[in-house]
Coordinates of C-alpha atoms in Angstrom, one line a residue:
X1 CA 3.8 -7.6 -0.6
X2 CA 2.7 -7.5 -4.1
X3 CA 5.0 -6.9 -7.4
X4 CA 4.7 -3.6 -9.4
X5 CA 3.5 -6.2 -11.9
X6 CA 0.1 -7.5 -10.6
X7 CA -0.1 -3.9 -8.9
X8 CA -0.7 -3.0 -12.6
X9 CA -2.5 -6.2 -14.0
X10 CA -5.0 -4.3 -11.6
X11 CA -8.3 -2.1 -12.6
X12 CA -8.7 1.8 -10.6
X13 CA -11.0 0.1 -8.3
X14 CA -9.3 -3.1 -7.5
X15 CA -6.3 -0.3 -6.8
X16 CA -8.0 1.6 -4.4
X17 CA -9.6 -1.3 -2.7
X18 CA -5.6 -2.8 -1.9
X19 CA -4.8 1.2 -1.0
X20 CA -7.5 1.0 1.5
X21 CA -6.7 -2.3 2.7
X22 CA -2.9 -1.4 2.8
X23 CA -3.8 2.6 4.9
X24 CA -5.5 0.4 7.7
X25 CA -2.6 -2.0 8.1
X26 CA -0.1 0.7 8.2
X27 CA -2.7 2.0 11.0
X28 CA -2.4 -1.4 13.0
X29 CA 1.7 -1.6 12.5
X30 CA 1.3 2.0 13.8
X31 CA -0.6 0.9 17.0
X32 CA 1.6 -2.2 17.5
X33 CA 4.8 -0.4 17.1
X34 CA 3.4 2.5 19.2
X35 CA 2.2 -0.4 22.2
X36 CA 5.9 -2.2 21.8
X37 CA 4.4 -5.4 19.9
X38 CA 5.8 -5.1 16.8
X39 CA 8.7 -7.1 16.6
X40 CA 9.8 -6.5 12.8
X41 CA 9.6 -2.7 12.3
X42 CA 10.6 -3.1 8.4
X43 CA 7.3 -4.5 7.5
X44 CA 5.8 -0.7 8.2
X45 CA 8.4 0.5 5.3
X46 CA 7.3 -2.2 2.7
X47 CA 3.5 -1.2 3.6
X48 CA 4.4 2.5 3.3
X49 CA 6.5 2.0 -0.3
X50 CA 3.6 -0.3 -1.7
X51 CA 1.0 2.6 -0.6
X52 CA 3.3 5.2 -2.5
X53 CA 3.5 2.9 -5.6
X54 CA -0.3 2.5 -5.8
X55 CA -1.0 6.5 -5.4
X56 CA 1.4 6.4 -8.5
X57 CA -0.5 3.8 -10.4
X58 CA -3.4 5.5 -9.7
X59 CA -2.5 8.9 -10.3
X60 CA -1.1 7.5 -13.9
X61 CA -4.4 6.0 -14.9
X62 CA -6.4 9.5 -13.9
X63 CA -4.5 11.3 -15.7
X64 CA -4.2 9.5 -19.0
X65 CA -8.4 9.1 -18.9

C-alpha cells in the first residue's frame, strides 16, 4: 500500500494510472473472495481506502486548476 505521501509526490496522470491499476485489483480480490480463495479479506479494505484517498487527491488537484 502506498503512503498519502508519495500518493501526493504524484502528477494527475501518474494518479489515475495507480487508480486504474488499484479498480482492477479490487475486481480480482472481488473474484477471489467471491470463488472462496481469498484467504486475507482485509487486503480488499486497504485497496478500497487507498482508491477513496486517490479520488480525493485527484478531485483536489481539479479543482484548484
Amino acid at each position: 500500500m502506498v503512503k498519502t505521501k508519495d500518493l501526493r509526490a504524484m502528477t494527475i496522470d501518474e494518479l489515475e494510472a495507480k487508480l486504474l491499476e488499484n479498480k482492477k485489483e479490487q475486481f480480482n480480490l472481488r473474484i477471489q473472495q467471491s470463488t472462496g480463495q481469498l484467504s486475507n479479506t482485509a487486503v480488499i479494505r486497504k485497496v478500497r481506502r487507498e482508491i477513496a484517498k486517490i479520488n480525493t487527491l485527484i478531485a483536489e488537484r481539479k479543482k484548484n486548476n
